[in-house]
Amino acid sequence: MKSLNFGDHIEITTKNQSLKGIYINSPKKDVIILKKNSGYNMGVNKKDIKKIKVVKKASKAKKVKGKGSIKTNKKLPNITILKIGGTIVSKLDYSTGAVSAKITAEELLENIPELRKIANINYKDIASIMSESMRFSHYNLIAKEIQKEIKKNKNLKGIIIPHGTDTLHYTSSALSFMLENINIPIILVGSQRSSDRGSSDSFINLTCAAQFIAKTDFKGVAICMHEDISDDTCLILPGTKTNKIHTSRRDAFKSINTQPIARVDYFKNKIDFLTKNYNKFYDESKKINTKYFKDNLKVGILKSHSNIHPENISAFKNYKGLILEGTGLGHFPTKSFDPLSKVNEKNRKEIERLIKKNCVVILTSQCTYGRVNMNIYTPGRELIELGIVPGKDMTTETAFIKLAFLLSNYKKEQVKSLFKENLRGEISERILPHEFVDY
Ligand code: ASP
């Protein structure tokens, strides 16, 4: 068989068909993998191949050993990839049959030759973790690495963070609050199918993130994921107003109570901004102001449900902050309406006890869209009188991260007043009718 180099444009002829694409590395010796124009990878068994023609040799990409960089062209912008983990850096472990976060940033990049045409890439492996296991200390670690990269590389155009999808939106919120006055785009990217699968969304998501960084004046933290089930476009979604609302679809991420920032057309390499209201400014006279999380801070989330018991609430007695994820407009069962609901009064007493012990209690809604309004019904007003702070239109996840961030850095009274302010685009003053999920 012909000796092929990664990135060669080839044409394969088998008994039944002729296939064109870019040759990329294969995890199996007896299979050749082609990256097709659609962005999908396709495996062809070597024994079925009759002829291989190299249509165009790969452009020589120089890998500077040990330094973790792939340089192609001095005229291209510089992007750093900081790998954290998740499905996007996972592959099937044939010994166990399970998928694990084993791919290094270097291996990931080797399979995306498109990136070399967009930017010079530096890469670093920071962690190999599934995102459901992340802790506040990981946010601190990522923020420190971002700082280092910016300091080291004066011409850095942006940073891409491959990350698990389960808590991608928690991390994007955390970094949004931590990195005040950030002067470049920081784009978190996940995928719902692991990168060793032909149907993986990772290549297109990463390429769109790079296309966006190369062309944008946006400054801040955002997420880049598939817009819909086609492979044509990705969306750039706001760091503090996005949720994962589907377990497995590739377009699982939606902006909540606001517009996405931009659409990236993968094939046309074209960016369309969907809002004028995105951050492009930073104060050159000030440095990036990074504040961190207290590693062992205890902040929790309690989802309201029918038949909730006072013990559910008292479990948080040593916590500094608690998000009550109420129902509907912002309700929590603290009132008795008849003898059958009398136990709810004990719930109220437990909340009162937490607040007296200096726990900051916030109320959000378990409805994904819309705003908490605790003034409409009497029980809601009574919750405000108890000292509960309404979470406005923030998602529960962002409210949780914001509360933990504020408690890590400010005194209690300041935490309560800052919580109500819009610090990083997490609160929309108005929600427009079309800012609702649309299938
Ligand atoms: N559990 C994985 C994670 O969040 C799922 C994924 O990456 O899509 O790390």
XYZ file of C-alpha atoms and ligand atoms in Angstrom:
448
model
C 0.000 0.000 0.000
C 1.159 3.509 -0.904
C 2.794 5.497 1.899
C 0.411 8.258 2.750
C 0.936 11.362 4.852
C -1.558 12.922 7.154
C -3.412 15.666 5.278
C -2.880 14.232 1.751
C -5.888 14.678 -0.539
C -6.558 11.200 -1.888
C -8.916 9.259 -4.082
C -9.677 5.655 -3.176
C -11.150 3.153 -5.603
C -12.870 0.065 -4.222
C -14.867 -2.620 -6.022
C -18.033 -0.536 -5.832
C -17.091 3.083 -5.556
C -14.605 5.877 -5.761
C -14.139 8.081 -2.679
C -12.369 11.419 -2.308
C -11.170 13.066 0.884
C -8.299 13.930 3.181
C -6.228 11.121 4.689
C -6.182 11.265 8.502
C -4.783 8.993 11.203
C -6.690 5.828 11.966
C -6.892 4.049 15.340
C -7.015 0.669 13.484
C -4.173 -0.666 11.300
C -6.424 -2.364 8.734
C -8.598 0.705 8.114
C -7.909 3.933 6.235
C -9.831 6.996 7.399
C -10.910 9.655 4.971
C -12.176 13.041 6.052
C -14.841 13.893 3.511
C -15.894 17.373 2.386
C -19.038 17.075 4.494
C -16.776 17.123 7.572
C -17.586 13.472 8.336
C -14.929 10.775 8.586
C -15.290 7.521 6.741
C -13.367 4.300 7.336
C -12.449 2.014 4.414
C -11.123 -1.488 4.966
C -7.668 -1.821 3.376
C -8.552 -5.211 1.912
C -11.394 -3.634 -0.128
C -9.135 -0.990 -1.718
C -8.098 -1.500 -5.339
C -6.260 1.758 -5.946
C -5.205 4.883 -4.036
C -4.299 8.067 -5.890
C -2.735 11.062 -4.139
C -4.538 14.017 -5.714
C -2.635 16.652 -3.743
C 0.149 16.281 -1.232
C -0.448 17.692 2.251
C 1.020 21.136 2.808
C 3.975 20.754 5.111
C 2.790 21.569 8.571
C 5.708 21.955 10.901
C 5.232 20.556 14.338
C 7.585 22.177 16.822
C 8.357 19.269 19.092
C 7.841 19.674 22.797
C 6.408 23.137 22.439
C 2.908 22.025 21.615
C 2.365 24.114 18.546
C 1.389 23.622 14.928
C 2.568 26.534 12.801
C 1.680 27.022 9.192
C 1.748 30.679 8.285
C 2.924 33.808 10.046
C 0.050 35.784 8.517
C -2.555 33.638 10.251
C -3.842 34.526 13.727
C -2.662 32.622 16.797
C -5.098 30.451 18.703
C -4.384 28.377 21.799
C -6.282 25.189 22.585
C -6.498 24.321 26.281
C -7.829 20.797 26.604
C -10.009 19.950 29.610
C -11.852 16.728 28.710
C -15.279 15.317 27.887
C -16.576 13.379 24.890
C -14.795 15.728 22.497
C -11.442 14.302 23.615
C -12.706 10.764 24.127
C -12.281 7.602 22.204
C -13.562 4.117 22.515
C -11.322 1.983 24.697
C -11.460 -1.369 22.873
C -10.335 -3.239 25.998
C -13.348 -2.124 28.091
C -15.839 -1.031 25.438
C -16.254 2.291 27.297
C -15.601 5.809 26.055
C -12.992 7.744 28.060
C -11.305 11.166 27.836
C -7.998 9.826 26.499
C -7.218 11.891 23.414
C -4.503 14.490 23.848
C -4.883 17.965 22.369
C -2.167 17.026 19.855
C -4.032 13.902 18.655
C -7.246 15.877 18.414
C -5.585 18.480 16.207
C -4.013 15.885 13.981
C -7.471 14.907 12.829
C -8.553 18.434 11.922
C -6.341 19.547 9.034
C -8.812 22.387 8.327
C -7.604 24.205 11.450
C -4.173 24.754 9.920
C -5.669 26.934 7.246
C -7.391 29.123 9.819
C -4.763 29.708 12.483
C -1.434 28.843 14.009
C -2.335 26.595 16.903
C -0.705 26.259 20.306
C -2.070 23.515 22.465
C -1.861 22.327 26.031
C -3.424 19.473 27.969
C -4.733 20.881 31.239
C -6.902 17.957 32.332
C -8.631 14.800 31.113
C -11.871 14.934 33.025
C -15.530 14.214 32.312
C -17.285 17.458 33.067
C -19.828 16.066 35.554
C -16.871 15.546 37.925
C -15.549 19.093 37.809
C -15.109 21.196 40.932
C -14.567 24.904 41.645
C -10.802 24.188 41.778
C -10.940 23.262 38.065
C -12.381 26.685 37.234
C -9.454 28.262 39.089
C -7.006 26.056 37.180
C -8.492 27.002 33.779
C -8.541 30.734 34.601
C -4.869 30.588 35.634
C -3.914 28.835 32.384
C -5.837 31.435 30.356
C -3.934 34.211 32.154
C -0.619 32.503 31.461
C -1.411 32.105 27.751
C -2.400 35.750 27.367
C 0.762 36.889 29.144
C 3.004 34.589 27.122
C 1.572 35.327 23.685
C 1.103 39.032 22.955
C -0.589 38.318 19.595
C -3.029 35.743 20.869
C -6.310 36.074 18.952
C -8.320 33.695 21.123
C -8.536 30.511 23.156
C -10.559 27.352 22.473
C -11.411 25.045 25.381
C -12.476 21.485 24.481
C -14.715 20.479 27.402
C -17.420 17.955 28.323
C -20.940 19.010 27.464
C -22.675 18.069 30.735
C -21.417 21.096 32.651
C -20.022 23.185 29.793
C -22.477 25.955 30.654
C -21.412 25.973 34.329
C -17.776 26.462 33.285
C -18.651 29.134 30.723
C -20.535 31.029 33.446
C -17.697 30.580 35.923
C -15.069 31.899 33.487
C -17.359 34.794 32.489
C -17.510 35.965 36.110
C -13.858 35.245 36.888
C -12.249 37.014 33.912
C -13.310 40.632 34.152
C -12.088 42.877 31.315
C -10.934 39.926 29.197
C -9.450 41.132 25.888
C -9.901 38.073 23.647
C -12.615 35.499 22.850
C -12.572 32.378 25.041
C -14.698 29.745 23.288
C -15.752 26.509 24.999
C -16.437 23.629 22.625
C -17.941 20.218 23.292
C -19.262 17.366 21.209
C -22.013 14.833 21.684
C -20.201 12.061 19.733
C -16.612 11.131 20.556
C -13.901 12.316 18.184
C -12.986 8.815 16.989
C -16.458 8.332 15.479
C -17.215 9.154 11.878
C -20.344 11.008 12.927
C -18.532 13.125 15.517
C -19.589 16.765 15.739
C -16.240 17.697 17.305
C -14.402 18.675 14.075
C -17.092 21.035 12.870
C -17.615 22.579 16.313
C -13.868 23.166 16.754
C -13.417 24.486 13.220
C -16.347 26.903 13.589
C -14.903 28.125 16.915
C -11.589 28.832 15.157
C -13.322 30.504 12.187
C -15.211 32.720 14.630
C -12.096 33.652 16.625
C -10.127 34.429 13.464
C -12.723 36.926 12.254
C -14.352 38.418 15.317
C -13.990 41.490 17.507
C -16.013 39.735 20.254
C -14.369 39.737 23.667
C -15.515 37.457 26.430
C -16.564 33.885 27.106
C -18.909 31.945 24.803
C -19.835 28.428 23.681
C -19.659 27.015 20.120
C -21.910 24.045 19.248
C -24.048 22.765 16.344
C -27.029 24.980 15.482
C -29.271 22.134 14.290
C -29.015 18.534 13.142
C -27.348 19.470 9.848
C -23.593 20.019 9.739
C -23.838 23.376 8.030
C -23.720 25.856 10.898
C -22.717 26.327 14.506
C -23.903 28.930 16.983
C -21.817 31.093 19.254
C -23.825 31.119 22.471
C -23.517 33.515 25.421
C -21.384 32.244 28.316
C -23.873 33.127 31.053
C -27.174 32.474 29.272
C -26.966 29.010 27.724
C -28.203 25.570 28.781
C -27.872 21.995 27.613
C -31.488 21.044 27.016
C -31.161 17.679 25.270
C -29.258 14.608 26.432
C -27.905 13.489 23.071
C -28.737 15.779 20.136
C -25.819 17.628 18.610
C -27.808 20.877 18.792
C -28.448 20.346 22.525
C -27.313 23.821 23.573
C -29.705 26.781 23.372
C -29.399 30.371 24.494
C -31.942 31.090 27.226
C -33.954 34.338 27.362
C -31.655 35.972 24.828
C -30.351 35.620 21.251
C -27.282 33.580 20.299
C -24.309 35.863 19.610
C -23.510 34.658 16.082
C -23.946 31.956 13.456
C -20.861 30.408 11.842
C -21.327 28.868 8.407
C -18.834 26.000 8.340
C -18.669 25.551 4.554
C -18.669 29.245 3.630
C -16.424 30.240 6.566
C -18.830 33.117 7.185
C -19.905 34.777 10.437
C -23.322 36.414 10.935
C -23.881 38.290 14.132
C -27.392 37.676 15.472
C -27.262 40.463 18.028
C -25.587 43.864 18.174
C -25.497 43.520 21.892
C -22.270 41.555 22.288
C -19.158 42.604 24.102
C -16.366 43.976 21.938
C -14.802 46.390 24.385
C -12.205 46.120 27.027
C -10.480 48.791 29.011
C -6.884 48.954 27.794
C -5.900 51.065 30.782
C -6.830 48.179 33.098
C -5.504 44.653 33.347
C -7.698 41.564 33.133
C -9.103 41.343 36.622
C -9.272 37.690 37.616
C -11.063 36.624 40.774
C -11.173 33.010 41.876
C -13.510 30.575 43.609
C -12.989 29.364 47.169
C -12.214 25.685 46.588
C -14.206 24.309 49.494
C -17.116 26.722 49.522
C -20.468 25.040 50.135
C -23.256 26.276 47.877
C -26.148 24.032 46.873
C -29.196 23.698 44.643
C -32.507 22.313 45.898
C -35.191 21.554 43.349
C -38.720 22.049 44.618
C -41.112 19.139 44.202
C -44.408 18.028 45.599
C -44.304 16.531 49.098
C -40.969 18.207 49.940
C -39.881 17.690 53.561
C -38.148 20.060 56.013
C -35.196 17.626 56.160
C -34.527 18.357 52.472
C -33.900 21.976 53.469
C -32.102 21.455 56.789
C -29.533 19.316 54.938
C -28.046 22.670 53.819
C -27.563 24.015 57.358
C -23.804 24.478 56.980
C -23.995 26.029 53.521
C -23.083 29.627 52.704
C -25.517 29.795 49.814
C -28.529 27.925 48.467
C -30.408 28.142 45.185
C -34.016 27.052 45.609
C -35.179 26.017 42.161
C -38.853 26.816 42.621
C -41.801 26.038 40.391
C -43.446 28.310 37.789
C -43.081 32.024 38.441
C -41.015 31.356 41.567
C -42.879 29.319 44.175
C -41.781 27.036 46.965
C -44.033 24.987 49.300
C -43.867 27.021 52.529
C -47.606 27.518 53.141
C -50.360 25.320 54.468
C -53.708 25.512 52.720
C -55.404 22.703 54.612
C -54.494 20.090 57.253
C -52.878 17.922 54.543
C -50.357 20.633 53.639
C -49.499 21.687 57.210
C -45.969 20.247 57.005
C -45.133 23.022 54.504
C -44.971 25.493 57.412
C -42.014 23.545 58.750
C -40.341 24.072 55.376
C -40.703 27.824 55.884
C -39.169 27.582 59.385
C -36.185 25.685 57.987
C -35.593 28.343 55.311
C -35.859 31.059 58.001
C -33.295 29.154 60.059
C -30.844 28.970 57.109
C -31.172 32.696 56.438
C -30.599 33.503 60.142
C -27.425 31.390 59.986
C -26.160 33.707 57.197
C -26.917 31.477 54.236
C -27.795 33.548 51.147
C -30.929 31.987 49.619
C -31.866 32.677 45.990
C -34.982 31.544 44.153
C -34.905 30.584 40.469
C -37.481 28.720 38.396
C -37.363 25.178 37.098
C -39.062 26.481 33.942
C -36.121 26.824 31.553
C -37.404 30.019 29.941
C -38.911 33.194 31.420
C -38.415 35.299 34.520
C -39.115 34.735 38.196
C -41.863 37.029 39.468
C -42.546 36.521 43.149
C -44.897 39.486 43.492
C -47.923 38.004 41.748
C -49.128 35.512 44.395
C -49.159 35.979 48.187
C -46.879 32.973 48.920
C -44.228 34.480 46.613
C -44.369 37.810 48.442
C -43.960 36.015 51.735
C -40.808 34.335 50.421
C -39.353 37.772 49.629
C -40.269 38.912 53.164
C -38.332 35.934 54.499
C -35.214 37.364 52.809
C -35.094 35.174 49.697
C -33.553 36.953 46.689
C -35.336 36.448 43.314
C -33.058 35.081 40.556
C -34.703 37.231 37.822
C -34.298 35.509 34.424
C -31.020 33.765 35.224
C -30.759 30.043 34.642
C -30.417 27.986 37.811
C -26.911 26.942 36.738
C -25.735 30.517 36.189
C -27.381 31.673 39.436
C -25.533 28.877 41.277
C -22.171 29.818 39.751
C -22.752 33.552 40.286
C -23.681 33.019 43.938
C -20.612 30.840 44.544
C -18.367 33.356 42.763
C -19.740 36.290 44.785
C -19.551 34.389 48.090
C -15.921 33.543 47.272
C -15.016 37.205 46.857
C -17.398 39.514 48.750
C -19.094 40.032 52.127
C -22.695 38.846 52.542
C -24.488 42.217 52.082
C -22.424 42.973 48.969
C -23.183 39.480 47.645
C -26.925 40.171 47.919
C -26.744 43.514 46.158
C -24.287 42.363 43.426
C -26.426 39.305 42.792
C -29.253 41.564 41.584
C -26.960 43.451 39.187
C -26.185 42.410 35.628
C -22.429 41.756 35.826
C -21.653 39.707 32.668
C -24.818 39.693 30.575
C -26.506 37.093 32.829
C -29.672 39.187 33.323
C -31.866 40.366 30.438
C -33.997 43.380 31.298
C -36.474 42.398 28.552
C -37.165 39.020 27.019
C -38.426 39.165 23.428
C -41.036 36.699 22.097
C -38.614 35.069 19.646
C -36.067 34.413 22.397
C -37.709 31.076 23.082
C -36.622 27.644 21.952
C -37.607 27.022 18.391
C -37.551 23.571 16.932
N -20.302 13.226 30.390
C -19.580 13.883 29.336
C -18.984 15.165 29.907
O -19.693 16.087 30.151
C -20.477 14.149 28.201
C -19.901 14.966 27.068
O -18.807 15.433 27.055
O -20.648 15.173 26.105
O -17.797 15.228 30.095
